[in-house]
Amino acid sequence: MVILYQLLINLVIIQSQLLKKKLNYILPVLFGLALLPVPLLRDLHFESAILAGTIGCFWAGIRSASSFKNDFFETLRILGRIYLAAIPLFILALISGCLTLDGVGFWIFIPFPSAFFGTAIGRLIREFKLPAPKLITILILLFCAFGIWVLEFFSFPQVYFYNHVWGLWPGPIYDESVSLTGSFFYFRWLTFLWIILLWIIPNWSQNLQTKLITALALVSLMFSYLNLDEAGIISPTETIQAQLVGDHQTEHFELFYDDEFYSEDEIEYWSARHEFHFQQITEILEIEWPEGRKIESYLYAHAWQKKKITGAKFTSYVPIWLEQDQLHIAKQQLDRVLKHELVHVISKQFGNNLFNGSWSIGLIEGLAEGIAKDASPRSTLHQIVAAEKPFPSAEEMRSSLSFWGFYGSAGAISYTTAGSFVEYLLNEFPVQPLKKIYAGADFESAYRTSFEELISGWHQALVQTELDSVDQQVSEFIFAQRSLFQKECPHSITQELQLWDDYRFHLADRDTTSAHQVLDKLHHITPKNGLVKDEWARTQLHQQKYEEATNAITPNDTLLTLQVLKADALFLSRGFASADSLLQTIAPDIQHSDARNFNYTLELREDSIQWNYHVERRFQNVFPDSLSLENLNLPNKMLSLNKALQEQNSERIHQYALLLANHSFHPDWFDVYEAAIHELAWSGNIDCAKKWLTSVSSLDLRNRYLERLNEQKDWINFTQNNKIVAD
């Protein structure tokens, strides 16, 4: 009986051991399965690799601090469990087509070095026989993971970070393309050196070999850390200024810029724009700016340069957490976002004490959006939100003002909704309560009414907002967008998209030869992509390759702009008759199109004279003289003025503006009117600018156009009263 009892006990022990071994394999897979419903973490990319690296580092560190087993193989076993958790993510990525080499690379080069880094620290503490080795290891790893990051965060203006525990944070989540870079491998080389050094320190004096390895690791680390900025691991302010060598100062700003991409005239203009928006914003927010305090404005050649230096590509940003006021914007985004970003800088004056902002990300962005009003060129913030029913409830607005609620929706939705609400608060109440809640006060104490009442008042304002079909279209477009959290493959960039990005980079970098080569390649691999073919055909016409464009565009190309381009190519290569024959064939489609860009397509090509001036201007940069302009119809006249504005041809702008000052103004040309008024005021032709402003003001304009026109009124007054902006 005793023997049988002993056998049963042994059997239970064996079964439990087998179960334990199985659980060692099953639990990691279950953990991976649990990640599948979680946005971003279910993607086999850097976010899930960060989580895996952090877990692996602490797990290996704690285990090595208390275990006398073989540290190397124990770490490999831990990594084996971690990579088991990656199996469900790998399968999902494979099935959904989201698997990328970069994602696999992050999963190799984040968890693997991080786990051995944790082991090296835990092993060091164990070998030194310090008390409470697990606790000390955890504290050291916490400092490495978060303490060092906090120091970097409050010291540098960059928005990317490298870390020995969790690997890297590549920059703003709006920049979806995240790739393995030389800087990342350089930093992982540093992690490897730390692992070697920490591993060998307990026995560094054992023999000549260990002494040499220790010395080599120390020297390598020293020289590597001396080159952190050059390697792109950190971007101190001094390093950025050394790369943006241009320097220009005004009363409230110091501009640092790439002098190869900005002319002196451009910098004078953008300096004035900085001061103009500064004046607008400080008046709205009722701020007395500290005397002598200057804002540093970093103006990059293009988004790709900004990505390389700061970590943010198409996302313009303000490091509000720094003591020094700064903003970072690429040239192509300046006109669209400068006012928005300046709101962030100036609102630091009433932000919280920790990072100079608001605890509510919705208020941070809502305030900027509510003042800049730049969500759409055609609809106001209220119109965009009012067109999308039902309106957000008080509970939904509380959520959308929070971090997770704000970023849980597409950026355009969150920005617009928060902006509309803040605009309502600015219109209906004094600015002081808004500044209080921005700093951390609750709505009830600041406004002396409930949050629900504020939302109800906002809803009333939305109900009273006039809407039309244009507002509906704009709203539908914005609210149809998906956030990064909602996308199935948030970081999967196709070859076509990568080539398109390369093409845009070369254009921004003013390397048209490389741009055309990339576009040719893109068109070759995606010949049926209408948007790519449209861009390719335009470049062919600009290069006077008319036959190539004509032959490439066939009746099977359903994109209407392609058929119009083919008609232009025929006109340039074979004359009016051949081109007009095609134009008459597609004329019914043009006339029935709802797209604004086809409103004047036929009128621009109504006869050989008009057509000739149109294609010469469009593809050959030929501007009509004064006499020729008189012979053009209104669409050709307005597009000639618009071309002069785009090319910043001051002589033609002033000439055309005078000749067109008495034409029959029409809302269809509002964008051109606005740009003309703006340029005339800047160039000192105030009387002509005011005359145009008066004529445009008499039109029946959309509400958003009225907002934009009021901005130009302020601009005229500013340029008139501030003849010299620079010190």
XYZ file of C-alpha atoms in Angstrom:
727
model
C 0.000 0.000 0.000
C 2.846 2.351 0.866
C 4.569 1.491 -2.403
C 1.369 2.217 -4.360
C 0.951 5.515 -2.534
C 4.566 6.436 -3.329
C 4.039 5.567 -6.981
C 0.959 7.811 -7.103
C 2.919 10.677 -5.563
C 5.733 10.207 -8.070
C 3.211 10.072 -10.904
C 1.609 13.328 -9.739
C 5.045 14.961 -9.489
C 5.970 13.794 -12.980
C 2.631 14.982 -14.365
C 3.010 18.376 -12.678
C 6.529 18.715 -14.053
C 5.312 17.831 -17.529
C 2.448 20.301 -17.161
C 4.878 22.966 -15.981
C 7.088 22.350 -19.008
C 4.072 22.552 -21.300
C 2.918 25.766 -19.631
C 6.338 27.251 -20.291
C 5.489 26.953 -23.973
C 1.729 27.479 -23.848
C 1.593 30.640 -21.718
C 3.799 32.762 -24.027
C 1.662 31.777 -27.011
C -1.483 32.665 -25.046
C 0.082 36.023 -24.200
C 0.712 36.606 -27.895
C -2.897 35.691 -28.661
C -4.046 38.193 -26.021
C -2.248 40.949 -27.939
C -4.151 40.311 -31.173
C -7.159 42.528 -30.260
C -4.865 45.375 -29.135
C -4.217 48.037 -31.831
C -0.542 48.503 -32.800
C 0.638 45.837 -30.328
C -0.864 43.140 -32.555
C 1.384 44.327 -35.376
C 4.764 42.593 -35.671
C 6.596 45.887 -35.605
C 8.403 48.260 -33.277
C 5.539 48.806 -30.767
C 5.199 45.116 -29.912
C 8.996 44.749 -30.076
C 9.311 47.530 -27.469
C 6.960 45.610 -25.161
C 8.861 42.368 -25.758
C 12.218 44.045 -25.187
C 11.086 45.649 -21.931
C 9.633 42.399 -20.575
C 12.700 40.445 -21.669
C 15.096 42.935 -20.087
C 13.416 42.952 -16.668
C 12.717 39.201 -16.736
C 16.310 38.324 -17.595
C 17.687 40.882 -15.154
C 15.648 39.629 -12.205
C 16.381 35.983 -13.038
C 20.141 36.528 -13.326
C 20.241 38.589 -10.122
C 19.060 35.608 -8.077
C 20.057 32.549 -10.117
C 23.442 30.832 -10.330
C 22.531 28.973 -13.511
C 24.337 29.525 -16.779
C 23.403 33.143 -17.495
C 23.893 32.929 -21.247
C 21.671 29.891 -21.818
C 19.118 31.072 -19.264
C 18.772 34.308 -21.242
C 18.336 32.317 -24.438
C 15.544 30.343 -22.754
C 13.829 33.585 -21.770
C 14.183 34.866 -25.315
C 12.715 31.596 -26.531
C 9.569 32.276 -24.469
C 9.395 35.830 -25.804
C 9.693 34.709 -29.403
C 6.981 32.111 -28.776
C 4.710 35.039 -27.919
C 5.566 36.517 -31.307
C 4.221 33.491 -33.204
C 0.548 34.648 -33.219
C 1.682 38.124 -34.283
C 3.834 36.652 -37.039
C 0.999 34.468 -38.336
C -1.439 37.409 -38.300
C 1.054 39.618 -40.138
C 1.668 36.877 -42.689
C -2.033 36.252 -43.334
C -3.011 39.939 -43.460
C -0.068 40.930 -45.639
C 1.315 43.245 -42.946
C 4.638 41.440 -42.527
C 7.641 43.673 -43.222
C 11.390 43.168 -43.038
C 11.619 46.215 -40.791
C 9.120 44.678 -38.378
C 11.070 41.412 -38.242
C 14.262 43.410 -37.804
C 12.863 45.315 -34.838
C 11.820 42.017 -33.244
C 15.376 40.723 -33.623
C 17.320 43.813 -32.599
C 15.131 45.069 -29.747
C 14.297 42.026 -27.531
C 17.587 40.169 -28.076
C 20.047 42.888 -26.954
C 17.620 44.155 -24.294
C 17.358 40.744 -22.632
C 21.137 40.330 -22.498
C 21.467 43.903 -21.210
C 19.150 43.008 -18.326
C 21.102 39.806 -17.709
C 24.398 41.699 -17.644
C 23.112 44.102 -14.980
C 21.508 41.374 -12.854
C 24.624 39.230 -13.114
C 26.831 42.166 -12.063
C 24.733 42.794 -8.946
C 24.765 39.075 -8.112
C 28.531 38.769 -8.556
C 29.125 41.752 -6.267
C 26.947 39.999 -3.642
C 24.967 43.147 -2.904
C 21.951 42.897 -0.581
C 18.477 42.664 -2.170
C 19.922 41.968 -5.639
C 16.504 41.730 -7.315
C 15.404 45.112 -5.964
C 18.664 46.797 -6.936
C 18.473 45.282 -10.421
C 14.899 46.500 -10.856
C 15.819 50.009 -9.695
C 18.790 50.187 -12.067
C 16.700 48.961 -14.989
C 13.929 51.431 -14.133
C 16.477 54.229 -14.200
C 17.842 52.996 -17.531
C 14.345 52.639 -18.981
C 12.706 55.815 -17.685
C 15.198 57.962 -15.800
C 17.547 58.409 -18.739
C 14.590 59.008 -21.059
C 13.262 61.767 -18.762
C 16.679 63.441 -18.756
C 16.826 63.346 -22.567
C 13.198 64.444 -22.897
C 13.727 67.622 -20.891
C 17.162 68.334 -22.389
C 16.767 67.918 -26.156
C 14.193 69.161 -28.701
C 14.099 65.844 -30.577
C 11.023 63.592 -30.587
C 12.839 60.292 -31.195
C 14.611 58.356 -28.445
C 16.905 55.352 -28.148
C 17.051 53.226 -25.012
C 19.000 50.149 -23.922
C 15.906 48.621 -22.297
C 13.091 49.258 -24.774
C 15.060 49.934 -27.931
C 13.680 53.047 -29.573
C 10.809 55.454 -30.043
C 11.075 56.651 -33.662
C 8.988 59.818 -33.454
C 5.365 61.003 -33.819
C 2.794 58.269 -34.413
C 1.417 60.185 -37.422
C 4.574 59.293 -39.362
C 3.603 55.742 -40.255
C 6.737 54.647 -42.096
C 9.221 53.411 -39.476
C 12.357 51.740 -40.797
C 15.570 50.263 -39.493
C 18.251 52.932 -39.698
C 21.981 53.226 -39.290
C 21.419 55.202 -36.092
C 19.405 52.334 -34.624
C 22.170 49.816 -35.351
C 24.760 52.234 -33.975
C 22.836 52.424 -30.710
C 22.436 48.649 -30.512
C 26.220 48.474 -30.938
C 26.441 50.620 -27.791
C 24.118 48.178 -26.013
C 26.379 45.320 -27.087
C 29.433 47.131 -25.683
C 27.646 47.690 -22.371
C 26.729 44.004 -22.211
C 30.369 42.987 -22.736
C 31.645 45.502 -20.179
C 29.079 44.664 -17.487
C 29.533 40.941 -18.090
C 33.306 41.018 -17.701
C 33.673 43.612 -14.909
C 33.395 41.092 -12.017
C 36.434 39.227 -13.381
C 38.141 41.991 -15.324
C 41.531 41.524 -13.633
C 41.530 37.738 -13.877
C 44.011 37.604 -16.764
C 45.476 39.653 -19.583
C 42.684 38.710 -21.959
C 39.915 40.027 -19.679
C 41.889 43.201 -19.029
C 42.270 43.827 -22.754
C 38.578 43.170 -23.417
C 37.588 45.521 -20.590
C 39.888 48.254 -21.854
C 38.693 47.805 -25.434
C 35.034 47.988 -24.382
C 35.668 51.118 -22.294
C 37.555 52.904 -25.055
C 34.947 51.926 -27.660
C 32.136 53.207 -25.436
C 33.961 56.453 -24.779
C 34.533 57.210 -28.454
C 31.026 56.054 -29.365
C 29.411 58.370 -26.817
C 31.466 61.289 -28.075
C 29.721 60.893 -31.454
C 26.109 60.463 -30.332
C 24.903 63.586 -32.115
C 26.753 62.808 -35.347
C 25.337 59.273 -35.289
C 21.797 60.617 -34.901
C 21.255 59.216 -31.398
C 20.583 62.646 -29.902
C 19.890 66.053 -31.453
C 20.965 68.831 -29.081
C 19.939 72.357 -29.956
C 23.530 73.233 -30.803
C 23.738 70.374 -33.313
C 20.533 71.473 -35.047
C 21.766 75.047 -35.262
C 25.036 73.815 -36.755
C 23.063 72.133 -39.552
C 20.660 75.034 -40.086
C 23.359 77.648 -40.462
C 21.118 80.545 -41.518
C 20.258 82.923 -38.671
C 17.818 85.848 -38.685
C 16.400 87.786 -35.726
C 13.268 89.865 -35.218
C 11.741 91.450 -32.133
C 10.289 88.192 -30.801
C 11.977 85.488 -32.883
C 15.285 84.013 -33.897
C 14.993 81.988 -37.095
C 17.440 79.192 -37.880
C 17.144 77.897 -41.444
C 18.870 75.997 -44.226
C 20.331 78.846 -46.261
C 20.576 76.655 -49.369
C 16.787 76.347 -49.504
C 15.655 79.765 -48.232
C 16.515 83.023 -49.965
C 16.962 86.282 -48.044
C 13.634 87.541 -49.409
C 11.879 84.395 -48.228
C 13.332 84.728 -44.740
C 12.243 88.371 -44.566
C 8.743 87.262 -45.520
C 8.575 84.389 -43.057
C 9.963 86.606 -40.320
C 7.063 88.967 -40.947
C 4.596 86.074 -40.903
C 5.987 84.958 -37.539
C 5.519 88.426 -36.062
C 2.072 88.800 -37.651
C 0.694 85.592 -36.151
C 2.444 86.324 -32.852
C 0.548 89.605 -32.651
C -2.756 87.915 -33.501
C -2.377 85.125 -30.949
C -1.145 87.237 -28.036
C -4.115 89.574 -28.554
C -6.628 86.710 -28.619
C -5.130 85.049 -25.533
C -4.547 88.390 -23.757
C -0.887 87.688 -23.043
C 1.759 90.184 -22.004
C 4.869 88.677 -23.542
C 7.960 88.808 -21.299
C 10.365 91.488 -22.482
C 13.457 90.116 -24.185
C 12.088 86.565 -24.459
C 12.645 85.188 -27.970
C 11.175 82.149 -29.682
C 13.556 79.973 -31.677
C 12.053 78.911 -35.000
C 13.774 76.067 -36.843
C 12.905 76.063 -40.541
C 13.954 72.898 -42.363
C 14.528 72.464 -46.082
C 11.916 69.728 -46.228
C 10.219 67.044 -44.152
C 12.928 64.465 -44.852
C 15.632 66.714 -43.432
C 13.469 67.351 -40.373
C 12.918 63.617 -39.925
C 16.654 62.954 -40.020
C 17.452 65.679 -37.495
C 14.501 65.588 -35.078
C 12.613 62.337 -35.714
C 9.443 64.075 -36.966
C 8.768 63.922 -40.690
C 5.481 65.421 -41.841
C 4.503 66.309 -38.270
C 5.420 69.877 -37.381
C 5.853 70.242 -33.640
C 6.705 72.407 -30.659
C 8.756 70.934 -27.769
C 6.692 72.721 -25.120
C 8.455 70.764 -22.380
C 11.706 72.676 -22.936
C 12.425 75.934 -21.143
C 13.518 77.562 -24.411
C 10.569 78.344 -26.702
C 10.973 76.520 -30.022
C 9.048 75.394 -33.088
C 10.185 73.000 -35.829
C 8.600 73.193 -39.295
C 9.580 72.042 -42.788
C 9.371 74.525 -45.651
C 6.499 72.798 -47.440
C 4.307 72.930 -44.298
C 5.106 76.497 -43.221
C 2.168 78.273 -44.808
C -0.326 75.735 -43.522
C 0.818 75.187 -39.929
C 2.828 78.205 -38.743
C -0.055 79.871 -36.916
C -1.155 76.566 -35.388
C 2.313 75.802 -34.032
C 2.778 79.333 -32.698
C -0.328 78.873 -30.560
C 1.442 75.940 -28.892
C 4.516 78.064 -28.197
C 2.651 81.071 -26.855
C 0.242 79.009 -24.722
C 3.249 77.805 -22.708
C 2.792 81.069 -20.810
C -0.229 79.623 -18.992
C 0.544 75.891 -19.163
C 1.118 73.565 -16.220
C 4.321 73.577 -14.201
C 5.605 70.187 -15.355
C 5.777 70.481 -19.153
C 4.214 73.915 -19.875
C 1.165 72.410 -21.548
C -2.253 71.094 -20.610
C -2.958 67.720 -19.062
C -5.608 67.419 -21.782
C -4.116 66.732 -25.215
C -7.500 67.700 -26.657
C -7.190 71.179 -25.159
C -3.614 71.559 -26.415
C -4.585 70.807 -30.004
C -8.098 72.223 -29.727
C -6.768 75.630 -28.686
C -4.350 75.712 -31.631
C -7.032 74.558 -34.049
C -9.658 76.913 -32.634
C -7.404 79.930 -33.207
C -5.756 78.873 -36.487
C -9.039 77.508 -37.967
C -7.066 75.673 -40.654
C -8.873 72.323 -40.783
C -10.369 73.122 -44.190
C -10.000 75.943 -46.729
C -13.719 75.775 -47.582
C -15.646 74.975 -44.386
C -15.456 76.360 -40.851
C -14.766 74.148 -37.845
C -18.389 74.433 -36.734
C -19.651 73.509 -40.209
C -17.463 70.406 -40.376
C -18.646 69.141 -36.981
C -22.270 70.235 -37.477
C -22.499 68.227 -40.699
C -21.682 64.995 -38.847
C -24.594 63.940 -36.633
C -25.124 62.997 -33.881
C -22.931 65.535 -32.117
C -20.450 64.237 -29.532
C -22.052 63.887 -26.100
C -20.522 65.317 -22.920
C -19.121 61.902 -22.060
C -17.655 61.466 -25.540
C -16.091 64.933 -25.405
C -14.485 64.200 -22.032
C -12.977 61.124 -23.616
C -11.855 62.902 -26.796
C -10.075 65.570 -24.749
C -8.041 62.843 -23.026
C -4.851 61.342 -24.459
C -6.251 57.941 -25.466
C -9.561 59.332 -26.646
C -7.865 62.006 -28.743
C -5.424 59.653 -30.456
C -8.018 56.876 -30.715
C -9.622 58.769 -33.594
C -8.000 59.947 -36.791
C -6.011 63.128 -36.249
C -8.260 65.216 -38.504
C -11.367 64.179 -36.527
C -9.862 64.836 -33.090
C -8.323 68.161 -34.094
C -11.506 69.409 -35.752
C -13.886 68.370 -32.973
C -11.705 69.772 -30.187
C -11.046 72.900 -32.252
C -14.743 73.570 -32.769
C -15.446 73.203 -29.035
C -12.572 75.513 -28.044
C -13.616 78.045 -30.689
C -17.069 78.083 -29.089
C -15.524 78.723 -25.654
C -13.408 81.575 -27.056
C -16.407 83.154 -28.796
C -18.864 82.886 -25.910
C -16.718 83.420 -22.804
C -13.738 85.502 -21.695
C -10.394 83.852 -22.365
C -9.351 83.628 -18.698
C -11.442 80.518 -17.810
C -9.979 78.696 -20.804
C -6.469 79.528 -19.637
C -7.325 78.170 -16.190
C -8.565 74.798 -17.441
C -5.573 74.635 -19.780
C -3.304 74.868 -16.743
C -5.201 72.127 -14.915
C -8.379 73.542 -13.371
C -11.661 71.700 -13.942
C -14.344 73.099 -16.243
C -16.890 73.533 -13.465
C -14.738 75.782 -11.279
C -13.325 77.785 -14.204
C -16.612 78.455 -16.018
C -18.900 78.266 -12.962
C -21.170 75.891 -14.836
C -21.182 72.169 -15.532
C -19.297 70.567 -18.397
C -22.625 69.206 -19.632
C -24.009 72.761 -19.881
C -20.972 73.866 -21.862
C -21.431 70.970 -24.279
C -25.127 71.791 -24.574
C -24.291 75.393 -25.473
C -21.788 74.171 -28.047
C -24.456 71.902 -29.532
C -26.780 74.904 -29.850
C -24.105 76.775 -31.754
C -23.681 73.778 -34.068
C -27.440 73.535 -34.669
C -27.535 77.206 -35.680
C -24.641 76.764 -38.127
C -25.622 77.069 -41.792
C -24.607 74.103 -43.947
C -24.539 73.238 -47.620
C -23.468 70.292 -49.770
C -19.830 71.422 -49.739
C -19.745 71.288 -45.941
C -21.270 67.813 -46.076
C -18.576 66.630 -48.479
C -15.749 68.137 -46.405
C -17.164 66.638 -43.218
C -17.648 63.204 -44.770
C -14.064 63.225 -46.022
C -12.619 64.165 -42.619
C -14.797 61.842 -40.532
C -14.138 58.926 -42.883
C -10.439 58.975 -42.030
C -9.017 56.270 -39.799
C -6.517 56.626 -36.998
C -3.262 54.708 -36.835
C -4.918 52.523 -34.168
C -7.708 51.571 -36.574
C -5.583 50.593 -39.559
C -5.014 46.934 -40.298
C -1.390 47.396 -41.376
C -0.271 50.608 -39.632
C 3.390 50.303 -40.664
C 3.247 48.295 -43.870
C 4.495 50.521 -46.678
C 4.243 49.095 -50.183
C 6.985 49.473 -52.766
C 4.744 51.869 -54.667
C 4.244 54.128 -51.635
C 7.961 54.044 -50.871
C 8.784 55.078 -54.436
C 6.195 57.844 -54.243
C 7.826 59.044 -51.026
C 11.229 58.956 -52.739
C 9.805 60.959 -55.636
C 8.441 63.629 -53.311
C 11.764 63.749 -51.459
C 13.752 64.384 -54.635
C 11.333 67.129 -55.676
C 11.627 68.793 -52.267
C 15.405 68.387 -52.460
C 15.340 70.119 -55.889
C 16.818 67.084 -57.630
C 14.454 66.881 -60.598
C 16.616 64.373 -62.481
C 16.382 61.796 -59.694
C 12.712 62.644 -59.195
C 11.917 61.893 -62.835
C 13.903 58.649 -62.701
C 11.956 57.464 -59.658
C 8.647 58.485 -61.224
C 9.528 56.614 -64.429
C 10.228 53.504 -62.354
C 6.997 53.916 -60.410
C 4.980 54.324 -63.597
C 6.700 51.278 -65.083
C 5.713 48.977 -62.197
C 2.192 50.459 -61.783
C 1.119 51.392 -65.325
C -2.581 51.121 -64.433
C -2.431 53.446 -61.437
C -4.274 56.522 -62.682
C -2.865 58.934 -60.097
C 0.716 57.873 -60.821
C 0.132 58.059 -64.561
C -1.388 61.527 -64.146
C 1.757 62.805 -62.402
C 4.003 61.002 -64.879
C 2.149 62.449 -67.878
C 2.498 65.974 -66.484
C 6.260 65.546 -66.148
C 6.417 64.296 -69.742
C 4.688 67.441 -70.937
C 7.005 69.630 -68.853
C 9.953 67.845 -70.501
C 8.382 68.328 -73.957
C 7.981 64.559 -74.419
C 4.567 64.965 -75.987
C 4.457 61.744 -77.997
C 5.359 59.638 -74.945
C 2.419 61.093 -73.010
C 0.072 60.751 -75.981
C 0.933 57.095 -76.563
C 0.767 56.151 -72.867
C -2.761 57.475 -72.286
C -5.390 55.211 -73.846
C -9.208 55.170 -73.913
C -9.028 52.568 -71.129
C -7.728 55.221 -68.711
C -10.889 56.277 -66.903
C -9.336 59.155 -64.941
C -10.728 62.239 -66.658
C -7.654 64.369 -65.950
C -5.588 61.903 -67.987
C -7.766 62.397 -71.056
C -7.474 66.179 -70.658
C -3.687 65.825 -70.419
C -3.722 63.739 -73.574
C -5.657 66.500 -75.328
C -2.984 68.991 -74.214
C -0.253 66.653 -75.460
C -2.011 66.351 -78.822
C -2.315 70.134 -79.062
C 1.404 70.567 -78.388
C 2.474 67.844 -80.814
C -0.149 67.707 -83.566
C -2.131 70.926 -83.385
C -5.615 72.150 -82.526
C -7.736 69.907 -84.761
C -6.458 66.619 -83.378
C -6.610 67.865 -79.794
C -10.078 69.376 -80.145
C -11.418 66.123 -81.561
C -10.511 64.336 -78.325
C -11.709 67.255 -76.201
C -15.165 67.173 -77.782
C -15.347 63.443 -77.122
C -14.793 63.902 -73.389
C -16.696 67.222 -73.144
C -19.938 65.596 -71.834
C -18.012 63.938 -69.001
C -16.333 67.238 -68.142
C -19.645 69.111 -68.128
C -21.282 66.571 -65.827
C -18.369 66.323 -63.406
C -18.811 67.698 -59.879
C -15.059 68.243 -59.444
C -14.132 71.931 -59.136
C -11.004 71.534 -61.241
C -13.141 70.859 -64.340
C -15.258 74.034 -64.037
C -13.219 75.906 -66.638
C -11.517 73.075 -68.527
C -13.437 73.682 -71.749
C -13.286 77.478 -71.529
C -9.498 77.375 -71.158
C -9.389 75.468 -74.443
C -12.259 77.131 -76.313
C -10.081 78.035 -79.314
C -6.503 77.650 -80.468
C -5.432 81.035 -79.059
C -6.733 80.377 -75.547
C -5.446 76.818 -75.600
C -1.998 77.880 -76.734
C -1.627 80.432 -73.937
C -2.863 77.865 -71.441
C -0.384 75.108 -72.326
C 2.512 77.561 -72.697
C 1.848 78.870 -69.204
C 1.205 75.471 -67.689
C 3.987 73.379 -69.185
C 6.553 75.892 -70.463
C 6.346 78.615 -67.779
C 5.637 81.279 -70.409
C 3.844 84.343 -69.025
C 1.689 86.491 -71.347
C 2.648 90.159 -71.620
C 0.177 92.958 -70.874
C -1.201 93.101 -74.406
C -1.603 89.341 -74.628
C -3.345 89.216 -71.253
C -6.038 91.535 -72.568
C -6.845 88.955 -75.273
C -7.303 86.099 -72.803
C -10.605 84.977 -71.346
C -11.103 85.289 -67.585
C -10.027 81.724 -66.635
C -6.756 82.134 -68.529
C -6.212 85.563 -66.979
C -6.781 84.269 -63.460
C -4.569 81.221 -63.950
C -1.838 83.464 -65.358
C -2.003 85.524 -62.169
C -2.027 82.355 -60.096
C 1.050 81.053 -61.929
C 2.866 84.326 -61.242
C 1.940 84.009 -57.564
C 3.209 80.430 -57.406
C 6.469 81.374 -59.104
C 6.781 84.519 -56.931
C 7.216 86.613 -60.059
C 6.684 90.044 -58.467
C 6.792 91.966 -61.732
C 4.036 89.882 -63.323
C 1.960 89.837 -60.131
C 1.796 93.624 -59.933
C 1.243 93.943 -63.672
C -1.602 91.422 -63.771
C -3.179 92.726 -60.551
C -3.470 96.232 -61.988
C -4.922 94.956 -65.267
C -7.432 92.725 -63.454
C -8.430 95.207 -60.750
C -11.724 96.031 -62.494
C -12.715 92.604 -63.803
C -15.955 90.927 -62.784
C -15.000 89.215 -59.533
C -16.397 85.724 -58.871
C -16.197 83.447 -55.783
C -14.774 80.622 -57.896
C -11.456 82.476 -57.942
C -11.306 83.213 -54.218
C -8.042 81.304 -53.673
C -6.332 83.451 -56.312
C -7.839 86.644 -54.886
C -6.619 85.787 -51.401
C -3.084 85.029 -52.583
C -2.999 88.215 -54.672
C -4.150 90.426 -51.792
C -1.583 88.814 -49.518
C 1.297 89.321 -51.957
C 0.283 92.869 -52.893
C 0.213 93.889 -49.238
C 3.586 92.281 -48.542
C 5.221 93.974 -51.531
C 3.973 97.369 -50.333
C 1.231 97.854 -52.928
C -1.297 98.597 -50.191
C -3.733 100.614 -52.309
C -4.079 97.848 -54.889
C -4.424 95.235 -52.134
C -7.206 97.248 -50.480
C -8.975 97.700 -53.809
C -8.942 93.965 -54.405
C -10.057 93.368 -50.826
C -13.036 95.690 -51.270
C -14.061 93.978 -54.505
C -13.822 90.498 -52.990
C -15.686 91.602 -49.835
C -18.690 92.564 -51.963
C -19.149 88.965 -53.114
C -21.512 86.454 -51.539
C -18.825 84.344 -49.875
C -18.779 81.146 -47.876
C -18.284 81.547 -44.115
C -14.818 80.032 -44.308
C -13.895 82.433 -47.103
C -14.997 85.318 -44.874
C -12.690 84.036 -42.125
C -9.809 83.872 -44.567
C -10.605 87.337 -45.929
C -10.588 88.793 -42.408
C -7.116 87.290 -42.004
C -6.005 89.272 -45.062
C -7.506 92.457 -43.615
C -5.346 91.925 -40.531
C -2.355 91.206 -42.775
C -2.811 94.471 -44.686
C -2.982 96.414 -41.425
C 0.088 94.610 -40.118
C 2.220 95.232 -43.210
C 1.082 98.852 -43.287
C 2.059 99.437 -39.660
C 5.231 97.327 -39.612
C 7.417 98.438 -42.478
C 10.577 96.884 -40.998
C 10.215 93.653 -39.048
C 13.836 92.570 -38.780
C 16.160 94.083 -36.170
